[in-house]
Coordinates of N, CA and C in Angstrom, one line a residue:
M6 N -250.7 188.1 178.6 CA -250.4 187.4 179.8 C -249.8 188.3 180.8
D7 N -250.2 188.2 182.1 CA -249.7 189.0 183.2 C -248.4 188.4 183.8
Y8 N -247.3 188.8 183.3 CA -246.0 188.2 183.7 C -245.7 188.6 185.2
M9 N -246.1 189.8 185.6 CA -245.9 190.1 187.0 C -246.7 189.2 187.9
Q10 N -247.9 188.9 187.5 CA -248.7 187.9 188.3 C -248.0 186.6 188.4
L11 N -247.4 186.1 187.4 CA -246.6 184.9 187.5 C -245.5 185.0 188.5
A12 N -244.8 186.2 188.4 CA -243.7 186.4 189.4 C -244.2 186.5 190.8
I13 N -245.4 187.1 191.0 CA -246.0 187.2 192.4 C -246.3 185.8 192.8
E14 N -246.9 184.9 192.0 CA -247.2 183.5 192.3 C -245.9 182.8 192.8
Q15 N -244.8 183.0 192.1 CA -243.5 182.4 192.5 C -243.1 182.9 193.9
A16 N -243.3 184.2 194.1 CA -243.0 184.8 195.4 C -243.8 184.2 196.5
Q17 N -245.1 184.0 196.3 CA -246.0 183.4 197.2 C -245.5 182.0 197.6
A18 N -245.1 181.2 196.5 CA -244.6 179.9 196.7 C -243.4 179.9 197.6
A19 N -242.5 180.9 197.3 CA -241.3 181.0 198.1 C -241.6 181.2 199.6
A20 N -242.6 182.1 199.9 CA -243.0 182.3 201.3 C -243.5 181.1 201.9
E21 N -244.3 180.3 201.2 CA -244.8 179.1 201.8 C -243.8 178.1 202.1
Q22 N -242.6 178.2 201.5 CA -241.5 177.3 201.8 C -240.5 177.9 202.7
G23 N -240.8 179.1 203.3 CA -239.9 179.7 204.3 C -238.8 180.5 203.6
E24 N -238.9 180.7 202.3 CA -237.9 181.6 201.6 C -238.4 183.0 201.6
V25 N -237.5 184.0 201.5 CA -237.9 185.3 201.3 C -238.7 185.4 200.0
P26 N -239.9 186.0 200.1 CA -240.8 185.9 198.9 C -240.5 186.9 197.8
V27 N -239.6 186.4 196.9 CA -239.2 187.1 195.7 C -239.4 186.1 194.6
G28 N -240.1 186.5 193.5 CA -240.3 185.7 192.3 C -239.8 186.4 191.1
A29 N -239.5 185.7 190.1 CA -239.0 186.3 188.8 C -239.5 185.4 187.6
V30 N -239.7 186.1 186.5 CA -240.1 185.5 185.3 C -239.3 186.2 184.2
L31 N -238.7 185.3 183.3 CA -237.9 185.9 182.2 C -238.7 185.5 180.9
V32 N -239.0 186.6 180.1 CA -239.8 186.4 178.9 C -239.0 186.7 177.7
G33 N -239.1 185.8 176.7 CA -238.4 185.9 175.4 C -239.0 186.9 174.5
P34 N -238.3 187.2 173.4 CA -238.8 188.2 172.4 C -240.1 188.0 171.8
N35 N -240.6 186.8 171.8 CA -242.0 186.5 171.3 C -243.0 186.4 172.3
G36 N -242.7 186.8 173.6 CA -243.6 186.8 174.7 C -243.7 185.4 175.4
E37 N -242.9 184.5 175.0 CA -242.9 183.2 175.7 C -242.1 183.2 177.0
V38 N -242.7 182.6 178.0 CA -242.0 182.5 179.3 C -240.8 181.5 179.1
L39 N -239.6 182.0 179.2 CA -238.4 181.2 179.1 C -238.1 180.5 180.5
A40 N -238.4 181.2 181.6 CA -238.1 180.6 182.9 C -238.9 181.4 183.9
S41 N -239.2 180.7 185.0 CA -239.8 181.3 186.2 C -239.2 180.7 187.4
A42 N -239.0 181.4 188.5 CA -238.3 180.9 189.7 C -238.6 181.8 190.9
Q43 N -238.3 181.2 192.0 CA -238.4 181.9 193.3 C -237.1 181.8 194.0
N44 N -237.0 182.7 195.0 CA -235.8 182.6 195.9 C -235.7 181.2 196.4
Q45 N -234.5 180.6 196.5 CA -234.2 179.3 197.0 C -232.9 179.2 197.8
M46 N -232.5 180.3 198.4 CA -231.2 180.3 199.1 C -231.2 179.3 200.2
R47 N -232.2 179.2 201.0 CA -232.3 178.3 202.1 C -232.3 176.8 201.7
S48 N -233.2 176.6 200.8 CA -233.4 175.2 200.3 C -232.2 174.6 199.6
Q49 N -231.5 175.5 198.9 CA -230.4 175.1 198.1 C -229.0 175.3 198.8
N50 N -229.1 176.0 200.0 CA -227.9 176.3 200.7 C -226.9 177.1 199.8
D51 N -227.5 178.1 199.1 CA -226.7 178.8 198.1 C -227.1 180.3 198.2
P52 N -226.2 181.1 198.6 CA -226.5 182.6 198.7 C -226.8 183.2 197.3
T53 N -226.4 182.5 196.2 CA -226.7 183.1 194.9 C -228.0 182.6 194.3
A54 N -228.7 181.8 195.0 CA -230.0 181.3 194.5 C -231.1 182.2 194.6
H55 N -230.9 183.5 194.1 CA -232.0 184.5 194.1 C -232.8 184.1 192.8
A56 N -234.1 184.5 192.9 CA -235.0 184.3 191.8 C -234.4 184.7 190.4
E57 N -233.9 185.9 190.4 CA -233.3 186.5 189.2 C -232.2 185.7 188.6
M58 N -231.3 185.2 189.5 CA -230.1 184.4 189.1 C -230.6 183.1 188.5
S59 N -231.6 182.5 189.1 CA -232.2 181.2 188.6 C -232.8 181.4 187.3
V60 N -233.6 182.4 187.0 CA -234.2 182.5 185.7 C -233.2 182.9 184.6
I61 N -232.2 183.7 185.0 CA -231.1 184.0 184.0 C -230.4 182.7 183.6
R62 N -230.0 181.9 184.6 CA -229.3 180.6 184.3 C -230.2 179.7 183.5
E63 N -231.4 179.6 183.9 CA -232.3 178.6 183.1 C -232.6 179.1 181.7
A64 N -232.8 180.4 181.5 CA -233.1 180.9 180.1 C -231.8 180.8 179.3
C65 N -230.7 181.1 179.8 CA -229.4 180.9 179.0 C -229.2 179.5 178.6
A66 N -229.4 178.6 179.6 CA -229.3 177.1 179.2 C -230.3 176.7 178.2
K67 N -231.5 177.2 178.3 CA -232.6 176.8 177.3 C -232.2 177.3 175.9
L68 N -231.7 178.5 175.9 CA -231.3 179.1 174.6 C -229.9 178.8 174.1
S69 N -229.2 178.1 174.9 CA -227.8 177.8 174.6 C -226.9 179.0 174.3
Q70 N -227.1 180.1 175.1 CA -226.3 181.3 174.8 C -226.2 182.0 176.2
E71 N -225.2 182.9 176.2 CA -224.9 183.7 177.4 C -225.6 185.0 177.4
R72 N -226.2 185.4 176.4 CA -226.9 186.7 176.3 C -228.4 186.5 176.1
L73 N -229.1 187.4 176.8 CA -230.6 187.3 176.7 C -231.1 188.6 176.0
L74 N -230.5 188.9 174.9 CA -230.9 190.1 174.1 C -232.4 190.0 173.8
E75 N -233.1 191.1 173.8 CA -234.5 191.1 173.5 C -235.4 190.4 174.5
C76 N -234.9 190.1 175.6 CA -235.6 189.4 176.7 C -236.0 190.4 177.8
D77 N -237.1 190.1 178.5 CA -237.5 191.0 179.6 C -237.6 190.2 180.9
L78 N -237.3 190.9 182.0 CA -237.3 190.2 183.3 C -238.3 190.9 184.2
Y79 N -239.2 190.1 184.8 CA -240.1 190.6 185.7 C -239.8 190.1 187.1
V80 N -239.6 190.9 188.1 CA -239.2 190.5 189.4 C -240.0 191.3 190.5
T81 N -240.3 190.6 191.6 CA -241.2 191.3 192.5 C -240.5 192.3 193.4
L82 N -239.2 192.2 193.5 CA -238.4 193.2 194.3 C -237.2 193.7 193.5
E83 N -236.9 195.0 193.7 CA -235.8 195.6 193.1 C -234.5 194.7 193.2
P84 N -233.8 194.4 192.2 CA -232.7 193.5 192.3 C -231.5 194.1 193.1
C85 N -230.8 193.2 193.8 CA -229.6 193.5 194.6 C -228.4 193.7 193.6
P86 N -227.3 194.1 194.2 CA -226.1 194.3 193.3 C -225.7 193.1 192.5
M87 N -225.8 191.9 193.1 CA -225.4 190.7 192.4 C -226.3 190.5 191.2
C88 N -227.6 190.6 191.4 CA -228.6 190.3 190.4 C -228.5 191.4 189.3
A89 N -228.4 192.7 189.7 CA -228.3 193.8 188.8 C -227.0 193.5 187.9
G90 N -225.9 193.1 188.4 CA -224.8 192.8 187.6 C -225.0 191.7 186.6
A91 N -225.7 190.6 187.0 CA -226.0 189.5 186.1 C -227.0 190.0 185.0
I92 N -227.9 190.9 185.4 CA -228.8 191.4 184.4 C -228.1 192.2 183.3
A93 N -227.1 193.0 183.8 CA -226.3 193.8 182.8 C -225.4 192.9 181.9
H94 N -224.8 191.9 182.5 CA -224.0 191.0 181.8 C -224.8 190.1 180.8
A95 N -226.0 189.8 181.1 CA -226.9 189.0 180.3 C -227.5 189.9 179.1
R96 N -227.3 191.2 179.3 CA -227.8 192.1 178.3 C -229.4 192.0 178.1
I97 N -230.0 191.9 179.3 CA -231.5 191.9 179.3 C -232.0 193.2 178.8
R98 N -233.0 193.2 177.9 CA -233.6 194.4 177.3 C -234.3 195.3 178.3
R99 N -235.2 194.7 179.1 CA -236.1 195.4 180.0 C -236.2 194.8 181.3
L100 N -236.2 195.5 182.4 CA -236.4 195.1 183.7 C -237.6 195.7 184.3
Y101 N -238.6 194.9 184.7 CA -239.8 195.4 185.4 C -239.7 194.8 186.8
Y102 N -239.8 195.7 187.8 CA -239.8 195.2 189.2 C -240.9 195.9 190.0
G103 N -241.3 195.1 191.0 CA -242.4 195.6 191.9 C -242.0 196.5 193.0
A104 N -241.7 196.0 194.1 CA -241.3 196.8 195.3 C -239.9 197.3 195.2
S105 N -239.7 198.6 195.5 CA -238.3 199.1 195.6 C -237.7 198.6 196.9
D106 N -236.3 198.5 196.9 CA -235.6 198.0 198.1 C -234.6 199.1 198.5
R107 N -234.9 200.0 199.4 CA -234.0 201.0 199.8 C -232.8 200.5 200.5
K108 N -232.9 199.4 201.1 CA -231.7 198.8 201.9 C -230.8 198.0 201.0
G109 N -231.4 197.1 200.1 CA -230.6 196.2 199.4 C -230.6 196.3 197.9
G110 N -231.5 197.2 197.4 CA -231.6 197.4 195.9 C -230.4 198.0 195.3
A111 N -230.2 197.7 194.0 CA -229.1 198.3 193.3 C -229.4 198.9 191.9
V112 N -230.7 199.1 191.7 CA -231.2 199.7 190.5 C -231.5 201.1 190.6
D113 N -232.5 201.5 191.4 CA -232.8 202.9 191.7 C -232.4 203.3 193.1
N114 N -231.9 202.4 193.8 CA -231.4 202.6 195.2 C -229.9 202.2 195.3
G115 N -229.3 202.4 196.4 CA -228.0 201.9 196.6 C -227.0 202.3 195.6
V116 N -226.3 201.4 195.0 CA -225.2 201.7 194.0 C -225.8 202.2 192.7
A117 N -227.1 202.0 192.4 CA -227.7 202.4 191.2 C -226.8 201.9 190.0
L118 N -226.6 200.7 189.9 CA -225.6 200.1 189.0 C -225.7 200.5 187.6
F119 N -227.0 200.5 187.1 CA -227.2 200.8 185.7 C -226.8 202.3 185.3
A120 N -226.8 203.1 186.3 CA -226.4 204.5 186.1 C -224.9 204.8 186.1
Q121 N -224.1 203.8 186.5 CA -222.7 203.9 186.6 C -222.0 203.9 185.2
D122 N -221.0 204.7 185.0 CA -220.3 204.8 183.7 C -219.6 203.4 183.4
T123 N -219.3 202.6 184.5 CA -218.7 201.4 184.3 C -219.6 200.2 183.9
C124 N -220.9 200.5 183.9 CA -221.9 199.4 183.6 C -221.9 199.1 182.1
H125 N -221.7 197.9 181.8 CA -221.6 197.4 180.4 C -222.9 197.6 179.6
H126 N -224.0 197.4 180.3 CA -225.3 197.4 179.6 C -226.3 197.8 180.6
A127 N -227.2 198.7 180.3 CA -228.2 199.2 181.2 C -229.6 198.9 180.5
P128 N -230.4 198.0 181.1 CA -231.7 197.7 180.5 C -232.6 198.9 180.7
E129 N -233.7 198.9 180.0 CA -234.8 199.9 180.3 C -235.4 199.4 181.6
V130 N -235.6 200.3 182.5 CA -236.1 199.9 183.8 C -237.5 200.5 184.1
I131 N -238.5 199.7 184.5 CA -239.8 200.1 184.8 C -240.0 199.6 186.3
G132 N -239.9 200.5 187.2 CA -240.1 200.1 188.6 C -241.5 200.4 189.1
G133 N -241.9 199.8 190.2 CA -243.1 200.1 190.9 C -244.3 199.3 190.3
L134 N -244.1 198.3 189.5 CA -245.2 197.5 188.9 C -245.8 196.7 190.0
R135 N -247.1 197.0 190.3 CA -247.8 196.3 191.3 C -247.0 196.3 192.7
E136 N -246.5 197.5 192.9 CA -245.6 197.7 194.0 C -246.2 197.4 195.4
A137 N -247.5 197.9 195.6 CA -248.1 197.7 196.9 C -248.3 196.2 197.2
E138 N -248.7 195.4 196.2 CA -248.9 194.0 196.4 C -247.6 193.3 196.6
C139 N -246.5 193.6 195.9 CA -245.2 193.0 196.1 C -244.7 193.4 197.4
A140 N -244.8 194.6 197.8 CA -244.3 195.0 199.2 C -245.1 194.4 200.3
A141 N -246.4 194.2 200.1 CA -247.2 193.5 201.2 C -246.7 192.1 201.4
L142 N -246.4 191.4 200.3 CA -245.9 190.0 200.5 C -244.6 190.0 201.4
L143 N -243.7 190.9 201.1 CA -242.5 191.0 201.9 C -242.7 191.4 203.4
K144 N -243.5 192.4 203.5 CA -243.9 192.9 204.9 C -244.5 191.9 205.7
G145 N -245.5 191.2 205.1 CA -246.2 190.1 205.8 C -245.3 189.0 206.2
F146 N -244.4 188.6 205.3 CA -243.5 187.5 205.6 C -242.6 187.8 206.8
F147 N -242.0 189.0 206.8 CA -241.1 189.4 207.8 C -241.8 189.7 209.1
A148 N -243.1 190.2 209.1 CA -243.9 190.4 210.3 C -244.1 189.1 211.0
L149 N -244.5 188.0 210.2 CA -244.7 186.7 210.8 C -243.4 186.2 211.4
R150 N -242.3 186.4 210.8 CA -241.0 186.0 211.3 C -240.7 186.7 212.7
R151 N -241.2 187.9 212.8 CA -240.9 188.7 214.0 C -242.1 188.6 215.0
N152 N -243.1 187.7 214.6 CA -244.3 187.6 215.4 C -245.1 188.9 215.6
E153 N -245.1 189.7 214.6 CA -245.8 191.0 214.7 C -247.1 190.8 213.9
P154 N -248.1 191.6 214.3 CA -249.4 191.6 213.5 C -249.2 192.0 212.1
V155 N -249.8 191.3 211.2 CA -249.7 191.7 209.7 C -250.5 192.8 209.5

């Protein structure tokens, strides 16, 4: 199963609803999709309603535990500091992300949270997965907002 494709579909759905097009999928140790979500900050009036936060919450509730050991997260954009912190606290095994975020990212950019000595847990990180496609979704979304040609 192409988990990043599922995350991209979530991001596309977010864009159609006027949300920043970020999607996430959380996969359990046996390859089952535990949760999938899109950004919903505007629709939920909640600045923490990032796709990553939503899948972490949903998967933890589904498993009745606060740790997501042996679970993998697929997200279309490099996580921000809030989401990177949640990933570390949830003890997610592996993070796959699409587009890097030089301005707001906190994995390979910005604070590079997982590289800090104070980070409790650092997942294995695979960045740049279908990067061009993920970046195009974001660029197209913001170009339309600014009335620029895509």
